[in-house]
Tab-separated table of C-alpha atoms and ligand atoms in Angstrom:
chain	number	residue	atom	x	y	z
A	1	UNK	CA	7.547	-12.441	-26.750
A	2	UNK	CA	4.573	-13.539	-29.133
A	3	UNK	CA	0.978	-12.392	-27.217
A	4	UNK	CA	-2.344	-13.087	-28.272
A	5	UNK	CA	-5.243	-10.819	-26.403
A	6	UNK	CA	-8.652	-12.689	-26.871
A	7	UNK	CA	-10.632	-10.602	-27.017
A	8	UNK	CA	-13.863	-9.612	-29.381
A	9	UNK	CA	-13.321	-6.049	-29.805
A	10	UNK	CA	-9.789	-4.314	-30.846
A	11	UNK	CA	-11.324	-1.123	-30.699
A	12	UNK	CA	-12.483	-1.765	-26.583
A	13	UNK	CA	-10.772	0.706	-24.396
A	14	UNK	CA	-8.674	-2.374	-22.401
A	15	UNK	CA	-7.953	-4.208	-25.550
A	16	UNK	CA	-6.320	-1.383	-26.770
A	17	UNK	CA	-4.482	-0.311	-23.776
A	18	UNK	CA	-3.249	-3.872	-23.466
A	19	UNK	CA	-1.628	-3.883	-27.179
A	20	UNK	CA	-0.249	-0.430	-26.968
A	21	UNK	CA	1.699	-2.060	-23.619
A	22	UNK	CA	2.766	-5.011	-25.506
A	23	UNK	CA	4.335	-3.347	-28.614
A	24	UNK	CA	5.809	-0.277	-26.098
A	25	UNK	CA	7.456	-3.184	-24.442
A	26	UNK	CA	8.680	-4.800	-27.616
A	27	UNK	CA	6.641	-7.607	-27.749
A	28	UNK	CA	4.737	-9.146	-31.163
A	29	UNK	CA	0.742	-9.000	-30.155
A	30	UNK	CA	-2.439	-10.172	-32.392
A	31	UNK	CA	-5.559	-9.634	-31.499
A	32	UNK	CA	-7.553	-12.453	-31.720
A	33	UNK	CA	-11.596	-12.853	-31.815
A	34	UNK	CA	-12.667	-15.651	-29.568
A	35	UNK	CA	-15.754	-16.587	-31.321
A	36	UNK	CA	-14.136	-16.736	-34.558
A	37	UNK	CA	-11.209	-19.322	-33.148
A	38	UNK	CA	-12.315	-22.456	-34.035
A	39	UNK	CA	-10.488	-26.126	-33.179
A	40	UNK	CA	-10.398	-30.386	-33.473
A	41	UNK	CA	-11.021	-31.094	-29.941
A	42	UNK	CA	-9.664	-34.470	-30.490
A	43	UNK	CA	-6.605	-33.934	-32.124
A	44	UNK	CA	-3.846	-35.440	-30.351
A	45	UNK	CA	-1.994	-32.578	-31.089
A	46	UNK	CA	-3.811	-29.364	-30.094
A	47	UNK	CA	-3.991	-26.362	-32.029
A	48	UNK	CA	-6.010	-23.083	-32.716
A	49	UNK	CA	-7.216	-22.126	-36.063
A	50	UNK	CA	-8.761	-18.819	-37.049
A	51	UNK	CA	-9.361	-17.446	-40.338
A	52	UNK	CA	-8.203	-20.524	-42.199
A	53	UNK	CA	-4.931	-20.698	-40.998
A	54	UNK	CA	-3.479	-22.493	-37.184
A	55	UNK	CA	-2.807	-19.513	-34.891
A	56	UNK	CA	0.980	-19.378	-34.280
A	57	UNK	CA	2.630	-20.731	-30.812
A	58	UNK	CA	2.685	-17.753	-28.668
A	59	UNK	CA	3.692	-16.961	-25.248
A	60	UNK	CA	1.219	-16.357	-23.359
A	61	UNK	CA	-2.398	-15.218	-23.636
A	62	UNK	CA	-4.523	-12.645	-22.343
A	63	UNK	CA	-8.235	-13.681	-22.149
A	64	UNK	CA	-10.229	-10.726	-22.138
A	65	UNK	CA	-13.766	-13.098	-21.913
A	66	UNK	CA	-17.207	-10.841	-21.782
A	67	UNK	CA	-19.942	-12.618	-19.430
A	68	UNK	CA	-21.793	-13.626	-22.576
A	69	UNK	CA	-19.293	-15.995	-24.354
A	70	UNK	CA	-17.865	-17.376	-20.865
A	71	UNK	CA	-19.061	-21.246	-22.334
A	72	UNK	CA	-16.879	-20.985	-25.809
A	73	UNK	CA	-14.263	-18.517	-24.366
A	74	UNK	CA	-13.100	-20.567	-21.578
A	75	UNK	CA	-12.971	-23.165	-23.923
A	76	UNK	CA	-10.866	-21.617	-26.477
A	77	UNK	CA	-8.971	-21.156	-23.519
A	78	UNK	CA	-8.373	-24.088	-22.307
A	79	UNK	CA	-7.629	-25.424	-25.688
A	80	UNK	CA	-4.115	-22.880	-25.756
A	81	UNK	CA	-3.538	-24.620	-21.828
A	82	UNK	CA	-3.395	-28.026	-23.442
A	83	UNK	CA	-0.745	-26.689	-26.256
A	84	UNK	CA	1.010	-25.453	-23.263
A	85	UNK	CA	0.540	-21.836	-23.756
A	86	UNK	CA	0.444	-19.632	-20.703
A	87	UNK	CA	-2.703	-18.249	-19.999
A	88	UNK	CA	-2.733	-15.476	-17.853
A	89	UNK	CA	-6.200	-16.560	-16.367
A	90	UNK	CA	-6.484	-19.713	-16.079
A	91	UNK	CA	-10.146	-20.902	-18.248
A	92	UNK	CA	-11.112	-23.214	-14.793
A	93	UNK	CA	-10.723	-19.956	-12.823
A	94	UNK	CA	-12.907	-17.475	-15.138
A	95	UNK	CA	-15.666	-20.082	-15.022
A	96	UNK	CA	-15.272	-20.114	-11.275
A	97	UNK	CA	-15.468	-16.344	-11.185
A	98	UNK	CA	-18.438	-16.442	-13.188
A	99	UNK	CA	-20.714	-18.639	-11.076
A	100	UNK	CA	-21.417	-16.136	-7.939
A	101	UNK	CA	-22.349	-19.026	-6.106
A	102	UNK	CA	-19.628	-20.959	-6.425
A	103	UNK	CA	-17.295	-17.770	-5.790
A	104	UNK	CA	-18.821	-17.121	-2.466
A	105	UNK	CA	-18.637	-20.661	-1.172
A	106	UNK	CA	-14.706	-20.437	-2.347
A	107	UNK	CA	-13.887	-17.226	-0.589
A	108	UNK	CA	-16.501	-18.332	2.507
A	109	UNK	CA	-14.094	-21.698	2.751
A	110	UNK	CA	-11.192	-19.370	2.932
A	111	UNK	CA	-11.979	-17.545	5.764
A	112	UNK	CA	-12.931	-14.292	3.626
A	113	UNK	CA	-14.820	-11.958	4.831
A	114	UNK	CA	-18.193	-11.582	2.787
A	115	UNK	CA	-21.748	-10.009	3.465
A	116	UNK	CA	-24.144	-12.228	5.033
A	117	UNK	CA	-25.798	-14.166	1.869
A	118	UNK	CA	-28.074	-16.402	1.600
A	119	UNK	CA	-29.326	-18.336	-1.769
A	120	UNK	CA	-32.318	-19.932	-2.563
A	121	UNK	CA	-34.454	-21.287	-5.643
A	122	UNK	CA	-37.366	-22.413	-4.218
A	123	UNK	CA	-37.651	-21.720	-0.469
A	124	UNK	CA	-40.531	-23.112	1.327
A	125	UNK	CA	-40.136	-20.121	4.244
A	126	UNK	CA	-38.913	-16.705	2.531
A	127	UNK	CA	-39.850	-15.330	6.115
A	128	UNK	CA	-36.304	-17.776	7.460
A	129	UNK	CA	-34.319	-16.769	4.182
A	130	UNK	CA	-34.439	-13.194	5.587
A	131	UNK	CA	-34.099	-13.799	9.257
A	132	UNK	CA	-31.193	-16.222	8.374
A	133	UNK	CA	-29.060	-12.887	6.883
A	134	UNK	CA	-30.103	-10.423	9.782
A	135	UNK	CA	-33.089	-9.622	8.282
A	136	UNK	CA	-34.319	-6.212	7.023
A	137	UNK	CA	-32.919	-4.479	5.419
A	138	UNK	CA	-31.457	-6.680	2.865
A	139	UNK	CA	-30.170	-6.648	-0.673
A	140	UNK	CA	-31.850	-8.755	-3.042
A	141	UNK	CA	-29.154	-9.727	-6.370
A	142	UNK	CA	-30.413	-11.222	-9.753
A	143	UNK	CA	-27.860	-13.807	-10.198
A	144	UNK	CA	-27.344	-12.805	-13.707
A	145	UNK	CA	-27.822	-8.856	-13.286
A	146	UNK	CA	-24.766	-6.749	-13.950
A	147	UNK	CA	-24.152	-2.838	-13.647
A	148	UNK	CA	-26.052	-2.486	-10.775
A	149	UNK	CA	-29.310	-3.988	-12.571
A	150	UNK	CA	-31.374	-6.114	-10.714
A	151	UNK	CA	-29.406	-5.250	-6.953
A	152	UNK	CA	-32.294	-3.966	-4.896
A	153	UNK	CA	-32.413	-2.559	-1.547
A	154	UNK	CA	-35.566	-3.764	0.367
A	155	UNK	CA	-35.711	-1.743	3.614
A	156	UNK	CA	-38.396	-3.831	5.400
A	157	UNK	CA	-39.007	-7.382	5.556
A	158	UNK	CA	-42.721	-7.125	4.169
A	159	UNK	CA	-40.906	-5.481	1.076
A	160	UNK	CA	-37.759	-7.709	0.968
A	161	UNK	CA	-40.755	-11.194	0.511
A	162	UNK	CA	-42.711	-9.418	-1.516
A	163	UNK	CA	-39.497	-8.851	-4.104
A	164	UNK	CA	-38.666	-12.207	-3.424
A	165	UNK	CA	-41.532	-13.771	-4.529
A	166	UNK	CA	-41.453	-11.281	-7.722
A	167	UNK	CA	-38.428	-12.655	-8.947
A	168	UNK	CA	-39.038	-16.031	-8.073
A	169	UNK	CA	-42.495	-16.144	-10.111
A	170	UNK	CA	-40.305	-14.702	-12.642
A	171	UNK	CA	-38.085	-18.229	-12.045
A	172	UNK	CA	-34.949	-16.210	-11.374
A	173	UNK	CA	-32.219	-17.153	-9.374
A	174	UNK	CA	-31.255	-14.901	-6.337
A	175	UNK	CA	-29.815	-13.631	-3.626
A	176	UNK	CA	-30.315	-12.549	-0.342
A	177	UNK	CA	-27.282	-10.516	1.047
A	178	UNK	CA	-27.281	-8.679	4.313
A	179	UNK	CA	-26.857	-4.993	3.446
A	180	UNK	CA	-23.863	-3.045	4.652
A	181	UNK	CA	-25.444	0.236	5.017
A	182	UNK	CA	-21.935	1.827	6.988
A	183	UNK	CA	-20.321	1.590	3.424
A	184	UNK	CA	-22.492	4.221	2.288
A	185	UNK	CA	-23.071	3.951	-1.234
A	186	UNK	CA	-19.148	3.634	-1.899
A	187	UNK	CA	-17.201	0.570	-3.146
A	188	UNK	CA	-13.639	-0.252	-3.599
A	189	UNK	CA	-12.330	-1.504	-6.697
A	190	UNK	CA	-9.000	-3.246	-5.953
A	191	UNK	CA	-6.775	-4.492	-9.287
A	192	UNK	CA	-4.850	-7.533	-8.219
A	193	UNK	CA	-2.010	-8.636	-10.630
A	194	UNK	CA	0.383	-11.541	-9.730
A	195	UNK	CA	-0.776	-11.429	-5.738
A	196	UNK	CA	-0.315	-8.042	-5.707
A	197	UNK	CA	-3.059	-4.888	-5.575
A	198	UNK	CA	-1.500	-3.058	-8.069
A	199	UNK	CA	-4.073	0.324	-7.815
A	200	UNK	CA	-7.414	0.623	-6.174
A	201	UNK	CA	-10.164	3.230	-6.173
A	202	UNK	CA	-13.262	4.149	-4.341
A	203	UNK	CA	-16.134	3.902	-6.229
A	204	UNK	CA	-19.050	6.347	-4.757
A	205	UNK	CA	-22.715	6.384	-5.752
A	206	UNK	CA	-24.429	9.068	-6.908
A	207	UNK	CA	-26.432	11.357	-4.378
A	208	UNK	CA	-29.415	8.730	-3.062
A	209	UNK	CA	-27.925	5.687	-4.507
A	210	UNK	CA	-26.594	2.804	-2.080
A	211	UNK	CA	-24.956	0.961	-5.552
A	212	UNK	CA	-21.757	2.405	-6.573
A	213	UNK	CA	-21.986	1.040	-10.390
A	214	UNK	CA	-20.262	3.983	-12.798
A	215	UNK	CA	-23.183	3.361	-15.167
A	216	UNK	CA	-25.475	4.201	-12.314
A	217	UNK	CA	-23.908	7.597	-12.108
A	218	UNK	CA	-20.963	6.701	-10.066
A	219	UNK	CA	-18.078	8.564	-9.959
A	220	UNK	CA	-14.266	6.981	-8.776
A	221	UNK	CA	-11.283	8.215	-7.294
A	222	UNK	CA	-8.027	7.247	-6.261
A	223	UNK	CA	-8.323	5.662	-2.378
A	224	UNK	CA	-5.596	4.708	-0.038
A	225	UNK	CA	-5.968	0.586	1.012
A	226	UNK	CA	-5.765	-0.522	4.632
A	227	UNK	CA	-3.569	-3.652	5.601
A	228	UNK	CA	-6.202	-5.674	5.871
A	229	UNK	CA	-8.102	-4.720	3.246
A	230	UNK	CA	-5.002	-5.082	0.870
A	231	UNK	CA	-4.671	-8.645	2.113
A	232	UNK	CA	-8.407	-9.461	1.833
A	233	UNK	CA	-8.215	-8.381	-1.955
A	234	UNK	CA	-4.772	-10.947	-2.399
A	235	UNK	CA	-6.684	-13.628	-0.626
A	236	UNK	CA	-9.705	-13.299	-3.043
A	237	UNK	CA	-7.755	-13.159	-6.179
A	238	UNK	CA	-5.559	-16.114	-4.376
A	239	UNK	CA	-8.754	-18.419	-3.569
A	240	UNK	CA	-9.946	-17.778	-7.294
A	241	UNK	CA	-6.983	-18.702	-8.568
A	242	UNK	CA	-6.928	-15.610	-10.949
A	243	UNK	CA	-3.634	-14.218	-12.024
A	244	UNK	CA	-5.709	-10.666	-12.833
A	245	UNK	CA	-8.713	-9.134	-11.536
A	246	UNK	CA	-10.783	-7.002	-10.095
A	247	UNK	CA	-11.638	-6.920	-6.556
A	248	UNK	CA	-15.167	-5.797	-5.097
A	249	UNK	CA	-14.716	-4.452	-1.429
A	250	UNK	CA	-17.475	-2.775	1.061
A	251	UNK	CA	-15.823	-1.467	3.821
A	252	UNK	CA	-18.097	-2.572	6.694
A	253	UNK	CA	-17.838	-2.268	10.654
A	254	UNK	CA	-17.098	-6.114	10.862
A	255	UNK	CA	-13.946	-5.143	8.374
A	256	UNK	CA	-13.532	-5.422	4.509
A	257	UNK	CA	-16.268	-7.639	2.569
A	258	UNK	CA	-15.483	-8.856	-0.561
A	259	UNK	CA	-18.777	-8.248	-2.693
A	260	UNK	CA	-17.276	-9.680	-6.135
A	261	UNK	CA	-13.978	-11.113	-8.235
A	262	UNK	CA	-13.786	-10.231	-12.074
A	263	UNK	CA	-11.781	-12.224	-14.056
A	264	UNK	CA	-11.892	-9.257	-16.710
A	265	UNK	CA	-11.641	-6.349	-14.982
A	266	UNK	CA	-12.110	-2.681	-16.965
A	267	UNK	CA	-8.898	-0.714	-17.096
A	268	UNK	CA	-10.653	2.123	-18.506
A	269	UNK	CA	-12.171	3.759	-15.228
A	270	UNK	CA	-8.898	2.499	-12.942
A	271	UNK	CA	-6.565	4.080	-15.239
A	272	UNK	CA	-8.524	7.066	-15.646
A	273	UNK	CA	-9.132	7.344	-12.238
A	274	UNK	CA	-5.409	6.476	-10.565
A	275	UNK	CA	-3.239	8.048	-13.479
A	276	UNK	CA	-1.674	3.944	-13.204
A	277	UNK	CA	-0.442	1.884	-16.210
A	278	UNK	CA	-2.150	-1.058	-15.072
A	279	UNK	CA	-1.946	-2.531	-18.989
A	280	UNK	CA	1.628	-2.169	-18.145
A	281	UNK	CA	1.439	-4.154	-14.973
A	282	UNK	CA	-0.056	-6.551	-16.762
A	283	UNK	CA	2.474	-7.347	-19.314
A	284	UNK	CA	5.556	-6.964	-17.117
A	285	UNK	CA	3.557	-10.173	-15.119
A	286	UNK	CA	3.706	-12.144	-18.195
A	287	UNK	CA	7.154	-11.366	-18.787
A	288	UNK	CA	8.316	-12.729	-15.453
A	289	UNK	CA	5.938	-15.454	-15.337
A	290	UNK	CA	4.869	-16.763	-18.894
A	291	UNK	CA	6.897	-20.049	-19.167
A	292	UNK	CA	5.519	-23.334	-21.430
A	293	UNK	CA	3.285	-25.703	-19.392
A	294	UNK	CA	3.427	-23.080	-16.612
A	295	UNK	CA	-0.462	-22.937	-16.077
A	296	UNK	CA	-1.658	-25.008	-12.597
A	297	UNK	CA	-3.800	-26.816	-14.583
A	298	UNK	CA	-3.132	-26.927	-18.544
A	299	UNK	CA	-6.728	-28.011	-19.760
A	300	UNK	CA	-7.594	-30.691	-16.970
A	301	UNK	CA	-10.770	-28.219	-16.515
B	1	ATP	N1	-24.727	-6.080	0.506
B	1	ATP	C1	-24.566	-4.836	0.092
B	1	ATP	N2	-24.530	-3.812	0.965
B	1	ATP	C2	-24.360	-2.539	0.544
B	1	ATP	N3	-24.227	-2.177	-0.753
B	1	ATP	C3	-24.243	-3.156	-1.682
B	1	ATP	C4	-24.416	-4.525	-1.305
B	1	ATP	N4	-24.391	-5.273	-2.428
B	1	ATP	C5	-24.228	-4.406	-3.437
B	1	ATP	N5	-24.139	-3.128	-3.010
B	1	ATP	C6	-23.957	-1.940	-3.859
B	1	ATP	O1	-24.595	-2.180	-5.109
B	1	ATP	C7	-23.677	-2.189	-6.189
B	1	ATP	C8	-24.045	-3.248	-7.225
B	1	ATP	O2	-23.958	-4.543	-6.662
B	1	ATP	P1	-23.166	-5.740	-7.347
B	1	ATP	O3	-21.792	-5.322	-7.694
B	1	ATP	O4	-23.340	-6.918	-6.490
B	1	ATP	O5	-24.026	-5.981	-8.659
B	1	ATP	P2	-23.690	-5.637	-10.154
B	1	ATP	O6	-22.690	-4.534	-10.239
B	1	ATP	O7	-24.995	-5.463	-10.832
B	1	ATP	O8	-23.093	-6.981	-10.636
B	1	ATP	P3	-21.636	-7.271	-11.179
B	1	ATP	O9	-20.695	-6.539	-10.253
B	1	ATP	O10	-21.574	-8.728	-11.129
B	1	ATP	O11	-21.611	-6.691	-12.564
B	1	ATP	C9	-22.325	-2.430	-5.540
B	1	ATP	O12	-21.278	-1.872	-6.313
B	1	ATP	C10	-22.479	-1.745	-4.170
B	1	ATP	O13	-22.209	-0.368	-4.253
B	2	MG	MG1	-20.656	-4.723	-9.360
C-alpha cells in the first residue's frame, strides 16, 4: 500500500517508528509536512499539493497532528477524506478530541465514567462551582495547559477560589474537577487501536506529586487492565470516534475515570515501557481496514 504519515517532524520518535513499520511491512510511505501541504479548496476535484507537485493517491493516512496546528491539520485532513483517502483519524474526531469540553460532554452522554467537572468562564458564585464537584479538594485545569502545566491541586476551598479567581483575572478558561485522591498520583495510559486496547501502562508520579505527567518526573510501567477498565477505554475511543489513541484512566473507588482521549498518542514511552510494537499495530489496522471512501464522514466536517 501507498501511506502518507502527516506529520511535521521525520526525525520525532513516533514518526519514525511508524515508517520503519510501514516499509518492514512492505508498504511505500512519505512523510509529509502538514504545514507545507497546501490546496484549491474549491476545486471540484480535490487534491493535495506539496512542494510544487499534487501528492500522489495513497491509501490511507496517518495524521500525526501536534495541539498547535490542530486548525490547518485537520484541514489538510479533511481535504485527503474528500479525495476519498482513508484517514486513520478521522479530522472531525481530532478536533473533537481537542476541545476538552466538548470531549467530556461526549463521553458524559455515553454513560462514561469521568471525574466530577465542572466549567465555568465567568461564574457569578465560585463558592457553588466548588460545592457543585464535592468541593475541596479539587483540581483546577487550564483548558489549554498540557504536561501537567497549569493542573493544580487546591486542598481547601479558601485556596481552590482564590486560584480560581487568579486564572480568571488572567481571562483563562478552566476547570473544576473533583480530585480522585485514591488514584494516588498514578495514571493509566491505555492505547486503543481499531476498538481494541492494544497495551496499557501505569503512569506513577514522582514522590509528592498527585500528576503522573513523564515530564513531571513520572516514571511508567507495564500494568495489567481490569474488564471494566478495558471496556471504559473502547467506549472512549468509540464515543470519539478515533480509530487510534490514547486513553487517560484514574482508577477511582467509584471505578475507572476517563481523565483524557489523544488523538496523537506518543509511542515513545508505551513502547519503551511494554516492550509492544504498537507502530506495528497500527499499520496492520490500516491494512485490514483502509478501503476508498471508507471514512464515516469523508470531509462533511
Ligand atoms: N481529577 C484528578 N484527580 C487526581 N489526579 C488528577 C486529576 N486530574 C489530573 N490528575 C493528575 O494530573 C495529571 C495531569 O492532568 P491532565 O492530564 O488533566 O493535564 P495535562 O497532562 O497537563 O494535560 P494533557 O493531558 O491534556 O496534556 C494527570 O496525569 C493525573 O495524574
Ligand atoms: Mg495528561
Amino acid at each position: 500500500m501507498k501511506i502518507a504519515i502527516l506529520s511535521r517532524n521525520e526525525n520525532l520518535y513516533s514518526t519514525k517508528r511508524l515508517k520503519e513499520a510501514c516499509l518492514l511491512r512492505g508498504h511505500e510511505v512519505d512523510i509529509i509536512d502538514t504545514l507545507h501541504c497546501y490546496m484549491d479548496i474549491t476545486s471540484a476535484r480535490p487534491a493535495v499539493r506539496y512542494h510544487g507537485k499534487e501528492l500522489p493517491k495513497y491509501d490511507a493516512i496517518i495524521p500525526r497532528i501536534g495541539a498547535s496546528v490542530t486548525f490547518y491539520g485537520t484541514a489538510v485532513a479533511r481535504q485527503f477524506e474528500m479525495m476519498g483517502t482513508f484517514n486513520v483519524n478521522e479530522s472531525v474526531a481530532i478536533s473533537r478530541s481537542r476541545d476538552k469540553l466538548r470531549s467530556l460532554q461526549l463521553l458524559s452522554r455515553k454513560g462514561i465514567g469521568l471525574p466530577r467537572t465542572g466549567f465555568a468562564s465567568k461564574p457569578d458564585n465560585i463558592k457553588d462551582l466548588i460545592k457543585n464537584v464535592g468541593g475541596a479538594p479539587v483540581v483546577i485545569k487550564l483548558l489549554e495547559g498540557t504536561q501537567g502545566i497549569g493542573v493544580v491541586l487546591a486542598d481547601t476551598a479558601k485556596a481552590a477560589e482564590s486560584i480560581i479567581e487568579a486564572f480568571m483575572g488572567l481571562k483563562a478558561n478552566i476547570l473544576v474537577q473533583e480530585f480522585i485522591k485514591e488514584a494516588g498520583g498514578a495514571d493509566i495510559r491505555c492505547l486503543v487501536i481499531g476498538g481494541r486496547v492494544v497495551a496499557a501502562m501505569k503512569r506513577q508520579g514522582a514522590e509528592g506529586e498527585f500528576r503522573s505527567n513523564l515530564h513531571r518526573g513520572g516514571s511508567a510501567e507495564v500494568v495489567r487492565l481490569s474488564k471494566e477498565e478495558r471496556a471504559t477505554a473502547i467506549a472512549a475511543a468509540k464515543a470519539m470516534g478515533l480509530n487510534c489513541c490514547g486513553v487517560d484512566l484514574l482508577r477511582s473507588h467509584n471505578g475507572p475515570m476517563v481523565m483524557e482521549v489523544n488523538s496523537s498518542p506518543g509511542l515513545e514511552g508505551i513502547e519503551k515501557a511494554t516492550g509492544l510494537d504498537v507502530a506495528g499495530k497500527l499499520i496492520e489496522f490500516i491494512e485490514k481496514n483502509a478501503k476508498e471512501n471508507a471514512n464515516k464522514t469523508r470531509g462533511k466536517g
